[in-house]
Short mmCIF file of C-alpha atoms in Angstrom, two decimals:
data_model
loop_
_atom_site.label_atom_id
_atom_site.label_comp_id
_atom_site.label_asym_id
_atom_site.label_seq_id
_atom_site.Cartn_x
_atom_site.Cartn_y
_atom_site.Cartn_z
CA UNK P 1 89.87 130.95 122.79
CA UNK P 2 90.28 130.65 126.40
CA UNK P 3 93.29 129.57 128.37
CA UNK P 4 90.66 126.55 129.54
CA UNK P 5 89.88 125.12 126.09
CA UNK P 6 93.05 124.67 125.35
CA UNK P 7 94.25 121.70 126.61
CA UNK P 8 90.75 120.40 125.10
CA UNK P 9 92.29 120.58 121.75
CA UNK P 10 95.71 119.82 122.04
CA UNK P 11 93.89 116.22 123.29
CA UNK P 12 91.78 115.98 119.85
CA UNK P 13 95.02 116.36 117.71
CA UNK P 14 96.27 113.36 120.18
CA UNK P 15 93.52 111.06 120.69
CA UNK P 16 90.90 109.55 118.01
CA UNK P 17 89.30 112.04 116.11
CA UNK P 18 85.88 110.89 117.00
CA UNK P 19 84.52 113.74 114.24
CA UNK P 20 82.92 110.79 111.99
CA UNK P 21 81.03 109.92 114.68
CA UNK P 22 79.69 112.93 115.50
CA UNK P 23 78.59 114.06 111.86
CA UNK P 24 76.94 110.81 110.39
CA UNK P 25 74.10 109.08 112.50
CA UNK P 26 74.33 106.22 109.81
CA UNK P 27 78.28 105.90 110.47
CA UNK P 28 77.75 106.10 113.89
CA UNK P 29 75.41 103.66 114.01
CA UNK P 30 77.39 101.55 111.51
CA UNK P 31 80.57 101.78 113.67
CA UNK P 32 78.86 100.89 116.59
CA UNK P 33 77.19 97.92 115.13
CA UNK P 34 80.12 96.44 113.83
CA UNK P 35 81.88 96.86 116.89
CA UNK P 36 79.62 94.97 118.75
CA UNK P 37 78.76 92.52 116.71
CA UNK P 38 82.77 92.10 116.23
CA UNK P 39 83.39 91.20 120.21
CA UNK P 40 80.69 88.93 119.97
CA UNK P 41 81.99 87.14 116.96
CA UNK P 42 85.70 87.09 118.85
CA UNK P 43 83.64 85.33 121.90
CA UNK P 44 82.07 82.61 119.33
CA UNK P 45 85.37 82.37 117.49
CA UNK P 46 87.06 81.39 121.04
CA UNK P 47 84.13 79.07 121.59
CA UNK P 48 84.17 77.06 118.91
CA UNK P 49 87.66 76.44 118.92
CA UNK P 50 87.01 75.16 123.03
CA UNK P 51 84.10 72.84 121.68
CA UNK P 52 86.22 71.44 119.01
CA UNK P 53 88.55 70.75 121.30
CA UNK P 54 86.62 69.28 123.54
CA UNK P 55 84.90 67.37 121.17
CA UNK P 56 87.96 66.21 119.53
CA UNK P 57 90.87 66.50 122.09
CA UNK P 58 93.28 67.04 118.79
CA UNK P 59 95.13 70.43 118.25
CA UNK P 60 95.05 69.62 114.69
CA UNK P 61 91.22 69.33 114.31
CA UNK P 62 91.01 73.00 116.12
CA UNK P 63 93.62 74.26 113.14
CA UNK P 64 91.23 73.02 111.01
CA UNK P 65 89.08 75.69 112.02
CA UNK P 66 91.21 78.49 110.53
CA UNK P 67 91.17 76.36 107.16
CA UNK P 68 87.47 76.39 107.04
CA UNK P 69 87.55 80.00 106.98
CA UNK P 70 90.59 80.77 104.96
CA UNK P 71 89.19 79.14 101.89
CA UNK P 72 85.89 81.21 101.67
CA UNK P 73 87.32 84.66 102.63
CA UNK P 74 90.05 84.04 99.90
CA UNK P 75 87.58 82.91 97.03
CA UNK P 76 84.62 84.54 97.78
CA UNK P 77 86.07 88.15 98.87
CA UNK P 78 87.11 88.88 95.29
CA UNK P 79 83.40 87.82 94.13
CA UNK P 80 82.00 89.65 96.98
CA UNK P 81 83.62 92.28 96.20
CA UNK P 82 82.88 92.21 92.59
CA UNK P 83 78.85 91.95 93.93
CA UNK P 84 79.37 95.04 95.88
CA UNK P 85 80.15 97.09 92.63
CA UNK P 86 77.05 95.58 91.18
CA UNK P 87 74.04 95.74 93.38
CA UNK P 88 72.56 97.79 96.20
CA UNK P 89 75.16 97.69 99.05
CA UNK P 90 72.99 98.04 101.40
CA UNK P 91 71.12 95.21 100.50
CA UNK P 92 73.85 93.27 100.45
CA UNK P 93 75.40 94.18 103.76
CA UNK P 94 71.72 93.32 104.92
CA UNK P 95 71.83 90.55 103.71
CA UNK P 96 75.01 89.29 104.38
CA UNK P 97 74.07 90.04 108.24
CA UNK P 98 71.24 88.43 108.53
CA UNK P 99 73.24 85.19 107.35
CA UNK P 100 75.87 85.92 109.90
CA UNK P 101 73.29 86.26 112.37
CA UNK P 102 70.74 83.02 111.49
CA UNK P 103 74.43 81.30 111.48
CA UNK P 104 74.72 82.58 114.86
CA UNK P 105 71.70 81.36 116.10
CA UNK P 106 72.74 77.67 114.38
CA UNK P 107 74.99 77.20 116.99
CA UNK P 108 72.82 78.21 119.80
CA UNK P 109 70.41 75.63 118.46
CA UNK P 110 72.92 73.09 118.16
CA UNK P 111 74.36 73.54 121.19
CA UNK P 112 71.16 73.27 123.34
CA UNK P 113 70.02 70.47 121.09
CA UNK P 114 73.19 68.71 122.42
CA UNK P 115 74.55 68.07 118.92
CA UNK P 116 77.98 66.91 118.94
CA UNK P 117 79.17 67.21 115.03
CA UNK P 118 82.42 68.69 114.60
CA UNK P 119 81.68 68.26 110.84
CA UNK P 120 78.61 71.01 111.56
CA UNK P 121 80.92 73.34 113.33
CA UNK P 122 83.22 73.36 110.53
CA UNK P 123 80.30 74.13 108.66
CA UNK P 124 78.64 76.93 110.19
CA UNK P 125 82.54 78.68 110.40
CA UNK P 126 83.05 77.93 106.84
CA UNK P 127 79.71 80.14 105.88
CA UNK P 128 80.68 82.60 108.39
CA UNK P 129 83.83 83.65 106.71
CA UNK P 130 81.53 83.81 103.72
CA UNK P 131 78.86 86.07 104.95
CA UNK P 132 82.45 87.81 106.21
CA UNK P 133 83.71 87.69 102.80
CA UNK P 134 80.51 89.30 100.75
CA UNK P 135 79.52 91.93 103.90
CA UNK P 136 83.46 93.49 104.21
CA UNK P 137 83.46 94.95 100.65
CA UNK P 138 80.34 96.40 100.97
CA UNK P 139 80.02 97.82 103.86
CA UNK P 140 83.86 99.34 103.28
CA UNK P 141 83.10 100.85 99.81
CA UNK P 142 79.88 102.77 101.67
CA UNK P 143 82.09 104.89 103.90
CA UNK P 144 83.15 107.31 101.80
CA UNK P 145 79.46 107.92 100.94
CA UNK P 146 78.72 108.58 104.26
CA UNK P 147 81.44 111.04 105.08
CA UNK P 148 83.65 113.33 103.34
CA UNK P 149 87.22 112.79 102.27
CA UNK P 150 89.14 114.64 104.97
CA UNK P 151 87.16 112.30 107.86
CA UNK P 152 88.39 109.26 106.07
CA UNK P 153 91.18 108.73 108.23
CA UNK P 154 89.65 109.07 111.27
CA UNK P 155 87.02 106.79 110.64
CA UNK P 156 89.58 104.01 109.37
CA UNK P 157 91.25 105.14 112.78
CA UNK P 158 88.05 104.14 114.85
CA UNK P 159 87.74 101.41 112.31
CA UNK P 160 91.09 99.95 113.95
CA UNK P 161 89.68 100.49 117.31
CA UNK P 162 86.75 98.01 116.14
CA UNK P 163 88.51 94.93 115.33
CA UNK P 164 91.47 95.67 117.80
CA UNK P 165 88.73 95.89 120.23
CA UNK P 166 87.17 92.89 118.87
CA UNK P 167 90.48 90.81 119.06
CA UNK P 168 91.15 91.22 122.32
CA UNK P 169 87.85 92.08 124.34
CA UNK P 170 86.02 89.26 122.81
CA UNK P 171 88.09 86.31 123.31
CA UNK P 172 89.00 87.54 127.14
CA UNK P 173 85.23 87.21 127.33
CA UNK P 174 84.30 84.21 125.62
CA UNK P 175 86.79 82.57 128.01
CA UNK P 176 85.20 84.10 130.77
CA UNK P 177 81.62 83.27 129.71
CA UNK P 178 82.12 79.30 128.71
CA UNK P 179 84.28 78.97 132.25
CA UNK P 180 81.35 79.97 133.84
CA UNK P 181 78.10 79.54 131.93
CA UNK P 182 79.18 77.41 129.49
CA UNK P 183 79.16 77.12 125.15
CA UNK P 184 74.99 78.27 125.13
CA UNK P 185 75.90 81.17 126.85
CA UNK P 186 78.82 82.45 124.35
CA UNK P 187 76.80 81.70 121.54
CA UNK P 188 73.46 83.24 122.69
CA UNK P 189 75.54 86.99 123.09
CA UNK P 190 76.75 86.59 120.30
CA UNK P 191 73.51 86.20 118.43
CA UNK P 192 72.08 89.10 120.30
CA UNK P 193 74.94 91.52 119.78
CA UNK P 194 74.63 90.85 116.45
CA UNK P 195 71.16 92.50 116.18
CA UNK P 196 73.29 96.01 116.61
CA UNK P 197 74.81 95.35 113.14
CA UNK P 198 71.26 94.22 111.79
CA UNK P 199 69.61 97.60 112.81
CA UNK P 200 72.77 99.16 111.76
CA UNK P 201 72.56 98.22 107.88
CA UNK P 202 68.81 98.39 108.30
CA UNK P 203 68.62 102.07 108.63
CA UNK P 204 70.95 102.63 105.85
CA UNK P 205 69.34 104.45 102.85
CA UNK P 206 69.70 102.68 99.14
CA UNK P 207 73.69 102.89 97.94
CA UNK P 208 73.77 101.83 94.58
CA UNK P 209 77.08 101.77 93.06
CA UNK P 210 77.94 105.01 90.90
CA UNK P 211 78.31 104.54 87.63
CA UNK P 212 79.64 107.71 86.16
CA UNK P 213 83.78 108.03 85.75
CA UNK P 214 84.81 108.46 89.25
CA UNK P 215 82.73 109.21 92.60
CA UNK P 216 82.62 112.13 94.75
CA UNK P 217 83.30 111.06 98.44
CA UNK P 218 80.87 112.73 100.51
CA UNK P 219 79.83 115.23 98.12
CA UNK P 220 77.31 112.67 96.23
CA UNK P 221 73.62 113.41 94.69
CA UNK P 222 71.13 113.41 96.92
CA UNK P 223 70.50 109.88 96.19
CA UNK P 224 74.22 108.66 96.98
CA UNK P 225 74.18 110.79 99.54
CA UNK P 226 71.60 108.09 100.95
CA UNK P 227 68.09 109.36 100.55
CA UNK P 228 66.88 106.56 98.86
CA UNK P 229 65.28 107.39 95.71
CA UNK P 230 67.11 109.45 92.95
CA UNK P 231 69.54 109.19 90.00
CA UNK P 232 71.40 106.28 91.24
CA UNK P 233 68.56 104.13 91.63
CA UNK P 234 67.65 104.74 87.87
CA UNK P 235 70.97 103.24 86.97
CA UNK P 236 71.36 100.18 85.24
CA UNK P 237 72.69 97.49 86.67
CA UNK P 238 76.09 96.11 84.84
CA UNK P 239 78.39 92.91 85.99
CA UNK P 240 81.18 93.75 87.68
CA UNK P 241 83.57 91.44 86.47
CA UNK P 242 86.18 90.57 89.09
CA UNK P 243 88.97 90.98 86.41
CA UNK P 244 87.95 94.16 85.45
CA UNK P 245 89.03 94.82 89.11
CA UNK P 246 92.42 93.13 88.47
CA UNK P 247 93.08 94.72 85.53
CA UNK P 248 92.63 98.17 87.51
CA UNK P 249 94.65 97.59 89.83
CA UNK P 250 97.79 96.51 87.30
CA UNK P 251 97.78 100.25 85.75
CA UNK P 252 97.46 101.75 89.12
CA UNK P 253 100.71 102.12 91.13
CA UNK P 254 99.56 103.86 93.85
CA UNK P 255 96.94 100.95 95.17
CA UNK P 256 99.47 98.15 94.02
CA UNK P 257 101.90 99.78 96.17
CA UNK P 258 99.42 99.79 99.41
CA UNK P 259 98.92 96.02 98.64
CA UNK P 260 102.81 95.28 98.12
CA UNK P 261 103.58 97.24 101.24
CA UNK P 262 101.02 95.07 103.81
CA UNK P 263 102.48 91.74 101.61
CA UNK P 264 106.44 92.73 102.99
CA UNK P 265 104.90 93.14 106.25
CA UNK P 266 102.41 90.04 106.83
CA UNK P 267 104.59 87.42 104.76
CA UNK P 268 108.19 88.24 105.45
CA UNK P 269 107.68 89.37 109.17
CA UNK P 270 104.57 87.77 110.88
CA UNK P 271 106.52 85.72 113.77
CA UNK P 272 102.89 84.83 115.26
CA UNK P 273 103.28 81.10 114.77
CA UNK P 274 106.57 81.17 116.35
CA UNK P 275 105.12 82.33 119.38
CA UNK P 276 105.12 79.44 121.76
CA UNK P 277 108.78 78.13 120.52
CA UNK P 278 110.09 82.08 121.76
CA UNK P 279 108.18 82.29 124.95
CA UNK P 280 109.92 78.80 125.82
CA UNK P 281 113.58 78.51 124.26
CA UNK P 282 113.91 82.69 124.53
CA UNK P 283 112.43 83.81 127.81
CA UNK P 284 112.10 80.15 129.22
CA UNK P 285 107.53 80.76 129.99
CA UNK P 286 104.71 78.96 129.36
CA UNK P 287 101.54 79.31 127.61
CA UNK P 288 100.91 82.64 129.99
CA UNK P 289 104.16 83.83 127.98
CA UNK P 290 102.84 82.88 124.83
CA UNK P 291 99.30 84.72 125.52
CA UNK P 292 100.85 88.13 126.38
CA UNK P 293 103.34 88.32 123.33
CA UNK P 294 100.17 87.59 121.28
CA UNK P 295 98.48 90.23 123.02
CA UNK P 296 101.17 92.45 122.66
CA UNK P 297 100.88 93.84 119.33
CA UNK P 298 97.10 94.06 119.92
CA UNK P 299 97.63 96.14 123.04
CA UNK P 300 100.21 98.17 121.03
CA UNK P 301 97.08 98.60 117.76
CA UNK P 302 94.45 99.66 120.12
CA UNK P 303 96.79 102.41 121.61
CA UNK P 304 97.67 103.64 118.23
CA UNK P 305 94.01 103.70 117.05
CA UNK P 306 93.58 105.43 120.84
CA UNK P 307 95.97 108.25 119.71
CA UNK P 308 95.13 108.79 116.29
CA UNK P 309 93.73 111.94 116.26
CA UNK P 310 96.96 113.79 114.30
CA UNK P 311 96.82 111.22 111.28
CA UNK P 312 93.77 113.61 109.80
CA UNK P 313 96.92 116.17 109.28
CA UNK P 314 98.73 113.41 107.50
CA UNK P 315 98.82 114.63 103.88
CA UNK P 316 101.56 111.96 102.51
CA UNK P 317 99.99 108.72 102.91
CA UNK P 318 102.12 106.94 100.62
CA UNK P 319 105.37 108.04 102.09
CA UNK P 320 103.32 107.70 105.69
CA UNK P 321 102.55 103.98 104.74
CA UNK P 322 106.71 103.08 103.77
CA UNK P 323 107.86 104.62 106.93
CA UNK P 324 104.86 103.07 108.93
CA UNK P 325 105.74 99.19 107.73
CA UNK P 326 110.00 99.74 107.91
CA UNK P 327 109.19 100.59 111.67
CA UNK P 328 107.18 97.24 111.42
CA UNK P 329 110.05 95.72 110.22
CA UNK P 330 112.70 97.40 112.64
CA UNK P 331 110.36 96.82 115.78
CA UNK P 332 110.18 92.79 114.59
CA UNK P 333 114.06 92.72 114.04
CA UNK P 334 114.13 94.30 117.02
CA UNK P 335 112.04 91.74 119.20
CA UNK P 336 114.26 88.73 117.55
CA UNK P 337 116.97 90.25 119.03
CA UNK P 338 116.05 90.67 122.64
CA UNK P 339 116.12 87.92 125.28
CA UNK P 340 114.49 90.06 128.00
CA UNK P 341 110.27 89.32 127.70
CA UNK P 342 109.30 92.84 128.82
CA UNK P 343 111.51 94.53 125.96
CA UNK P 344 110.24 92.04 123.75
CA UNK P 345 106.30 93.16 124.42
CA UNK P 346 107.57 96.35 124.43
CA UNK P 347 108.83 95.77 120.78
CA UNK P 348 105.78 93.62 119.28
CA UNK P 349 103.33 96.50 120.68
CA UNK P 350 105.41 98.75 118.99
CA UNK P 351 105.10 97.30 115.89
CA UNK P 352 100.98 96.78 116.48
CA UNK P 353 101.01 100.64 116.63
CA UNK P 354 102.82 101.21 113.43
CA UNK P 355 100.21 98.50 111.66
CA UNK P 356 97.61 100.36 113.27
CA UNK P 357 99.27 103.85 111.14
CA UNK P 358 100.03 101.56 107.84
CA UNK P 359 95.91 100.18 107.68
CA UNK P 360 94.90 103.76 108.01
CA UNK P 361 96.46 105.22 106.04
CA UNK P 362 95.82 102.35 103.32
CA UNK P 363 92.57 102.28 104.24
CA UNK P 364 92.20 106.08 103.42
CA UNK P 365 93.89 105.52 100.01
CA UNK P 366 91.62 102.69 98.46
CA UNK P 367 88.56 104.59 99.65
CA UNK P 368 89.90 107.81 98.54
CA UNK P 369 91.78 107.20 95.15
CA UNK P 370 89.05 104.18 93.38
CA UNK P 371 85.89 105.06 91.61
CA UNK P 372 82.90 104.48 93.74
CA UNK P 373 82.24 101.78 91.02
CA UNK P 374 85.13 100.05 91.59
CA UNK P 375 85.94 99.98 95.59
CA UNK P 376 84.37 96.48 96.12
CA UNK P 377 86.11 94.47 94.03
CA UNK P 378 89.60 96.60 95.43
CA UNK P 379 87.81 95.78 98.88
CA UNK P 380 87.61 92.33 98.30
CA UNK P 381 91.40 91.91 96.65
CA UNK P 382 92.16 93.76 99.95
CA UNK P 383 90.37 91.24 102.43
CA UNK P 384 92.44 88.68 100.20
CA UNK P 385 95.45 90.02 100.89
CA UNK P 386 94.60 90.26 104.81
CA UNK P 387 93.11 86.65 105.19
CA UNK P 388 96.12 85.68 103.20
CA UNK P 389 99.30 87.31 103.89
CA UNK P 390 99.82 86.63 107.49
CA UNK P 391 98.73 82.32 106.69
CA UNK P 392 101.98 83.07 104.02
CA UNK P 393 104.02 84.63 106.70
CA UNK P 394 103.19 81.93 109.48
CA UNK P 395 104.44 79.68 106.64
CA UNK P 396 107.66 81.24 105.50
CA UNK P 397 108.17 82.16 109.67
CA UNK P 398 108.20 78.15 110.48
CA UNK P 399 109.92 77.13 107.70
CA UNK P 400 113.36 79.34 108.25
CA UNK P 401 112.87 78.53 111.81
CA UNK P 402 113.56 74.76 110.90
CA UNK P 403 115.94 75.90 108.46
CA UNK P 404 117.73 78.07 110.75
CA UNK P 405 116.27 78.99 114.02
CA UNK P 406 114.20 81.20 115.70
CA UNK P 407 115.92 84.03 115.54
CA UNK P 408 117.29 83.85 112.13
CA UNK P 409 113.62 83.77 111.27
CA UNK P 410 112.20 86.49 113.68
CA UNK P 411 115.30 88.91 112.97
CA UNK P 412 116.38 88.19 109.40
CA UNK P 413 111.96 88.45 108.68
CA UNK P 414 111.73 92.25 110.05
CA UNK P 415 115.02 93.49 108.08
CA UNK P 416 114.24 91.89 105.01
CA UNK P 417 110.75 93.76 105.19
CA UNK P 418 112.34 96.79 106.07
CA UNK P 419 114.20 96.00 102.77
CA UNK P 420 111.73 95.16 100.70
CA UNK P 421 109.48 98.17 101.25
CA UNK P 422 111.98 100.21 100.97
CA UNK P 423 113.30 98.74 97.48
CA UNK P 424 109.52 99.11 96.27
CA UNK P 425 109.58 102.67 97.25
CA UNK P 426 112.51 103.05 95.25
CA UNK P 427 110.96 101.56 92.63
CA UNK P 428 107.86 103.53 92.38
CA UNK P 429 108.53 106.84 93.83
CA UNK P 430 105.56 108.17 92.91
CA UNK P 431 104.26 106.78 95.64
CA UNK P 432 105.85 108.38 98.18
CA UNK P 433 103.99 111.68 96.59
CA UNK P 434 101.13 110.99 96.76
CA UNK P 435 98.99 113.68 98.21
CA UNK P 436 95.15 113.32 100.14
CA UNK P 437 94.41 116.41 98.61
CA UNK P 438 94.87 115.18 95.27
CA UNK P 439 94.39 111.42 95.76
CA UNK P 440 95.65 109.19 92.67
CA UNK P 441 95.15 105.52 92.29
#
């Protein structure tokens, strides 16, 4: 090696390990879809929650948005993922994108038809979160087909990049794009980005779900492998019962424990709906205030999914996930405890990064530990948990604050999830064994 490639790979074992990328066309294209089809869906997102507005003038009728979607992600991500163990993925990822994208294209037509129905937005958002809620599963449970185990957590890495990038690109430009061109404009970008995703799943070979005792991530047959015609296809179909997928999951410790962990994290210290009350009573802003510590831990995920590249070397994950939500914790308790606003970003973007670590890492696990025939429903009890834990923590957040105040509800949140993780690691130690190279659910 010369003394001029080294620096070269010193800055792969820092930055995103871009390997999955470079390995698997049908990843890459996947990734790539999905990213841009996810800033396009953060500029529509943005937009409908201006046109509702403006339709409306009531704060509470743009809440109502997030209702609209709660509801369907929750119900029909455990069915969706139950679907995903049962049919051709890739059909159903097809599918589920093409309804994303006609849905799309319903609010381009609506708004250059001029209609002014806040009972159709609601609508169109409500089916939205469930062509979210049946595509997630499946097009999560095909990665490890695509790529073998030990590139799992770089792709869940770039994965992190996607929706981080998503979260904060796509709003930024929605704004941008109704200020100037109005809601057409927003809506028609959105409806072509999401053509990426379309070709994306298109060019996926057949993934039928395997049926024997436990898959082999990136070491399938041929025809899981993605050629299209082979064993897998000669399968027969069976229902996937979604309690089936419960019942799973309550004999296997090591998954519960990547769902308990995210639950201390998103419902004892999500301070997200306190945001506004801080940036006035603790550091005396405005909304500006309130925008940058909600960009904050966003900033602080995209820069850990930017230097990810050393989490392939990870071989712990369990013990990686405790210590990756107690610095959640710590960085939250930390923020409560701060009046000064640049050591409170300082603190929330620290604990985006460690989120960023903890989904990776728990990301790796489902896909690596579950049976191929059992990773959608586990995908689906995992969108679940995500649509629902941080609605729970927004809850339990506002409530103390009443209770209490601010502070008590910021600071008291992040210790007691520090706590609680902690006290479930104690619980099940196994756990903190657990070892990629011999993953156990």
């Amino acid at each position: 090696m010369t003394q001029k490639s080294k620096p070269d790979v010193h800055r792969t074992r820092i930055f995103a390990d871009l390997t999955p990328l470079r390995t698997s066309p049908d990843y890459r294209r996947l990734w790539f879809g999905n990213t841009v089809s996810w800033i396009g869906q953060g500029m529509t997102s943005l937009a409908v929650s201006l046109q509702v507005y403006d339709l409306t003038g009531s704060a509470f009728s743009v809440g109502l948005i997030g209702f609209c979607s709660l509801v369907p992600l929750v119900v029909f991500g455990l069915y969706g993922g139950a679907i995903a163990d049962t049919m051709d993925r890739r059909k159903l990822g097809l599918g589920s994108s093409t309804g994303s994208f006609l849905l799309s294209v319903a609010l381009l037509a609506s708004a250059v038809a001029g209609v002014e129905q806040v009972g159709l937005l609601y609508a169109i958002v409500a089916l939205q979160a469930v062509c979210f809620a049946l595509n997630s599963p499946a097009r999560s449970s095909m990665i490890p087909r695509l790529l073998p185990p030990e590139q799992l957590p770089a792709a869940n890495a770039l994965s992190s990049l996607t929706s981080t990038t998503g979260t904060l690109v796509g709003p930024m430009l929605g704004g941008v794009i109704v200020g100037w061109w109005g809601y057409r404009a927003a809506y028609t970008v959105d409806a072509v980005t999401f053509t990426a995703s379309l070709y994306a799943m298109w060019r996926l070979p057949s993934m039928l779900p395997d049926r024997g005792p436990k898959a082999a991530p990136g070491k399938a047959a041929p025809a899981e492998a993605g050629s299209g015609a082979g064993p897998a296809e000669e399968q027969p179909r069976e229902r996937a019962s979604v309690l089936e997928g419960l019942r799973f999951l309550g004999t296997r410790p090591n998954l519960r424990m990547t769902f308990f962990s995210d639950l201390c994290a998103m419902v004892l210290a999500s301070p997200k709906a306190l945001f506004p009350v801080v940036a006035i009573v603790w550091y005396h802003g405005d909304a500006r205030t309130t925008g940058l510590l909600v960009a904050a831990p966003a900033f602080g995920a995209l820069l850990g999914g930017v230097c990810s590249g050393w989490l392939g070397r990870v071989r712990r994950h369990g013990l990686a996930v405790v210590c990756a939500v107690a610095c959640w914790g710590a960085a939250i308790a930390a923020f409560g405890l701060t009046r000064q606003l640049w050591l409170g970003i300082v603190f929330l973007a620290l604990a985006g990064c460690a989120d960023t670590f903890s989904m990776v890492f728990r990301g790796t696990m489902l896909q690596a530990a579950v049976p191929d025939r059992m990773r959608g429903r586990l995908q689906g009890v995992f969108i679940v948990v995500v649509a629902g834990g941080p609605r729970l923590g927004d809850f339990l957040a506002g409530s103390v604050s009443d209770l209490a105040s601010p502070g008590v509800a910021v600071t008291g949140g992040g210790l007691a999830c520090v706590a609680a993780v902690l006290l479930l690691a104690l619980k099940w130690r196994g756990f903190l064994r657990y070892d990629a190279r011999n993953p156990q659910p």
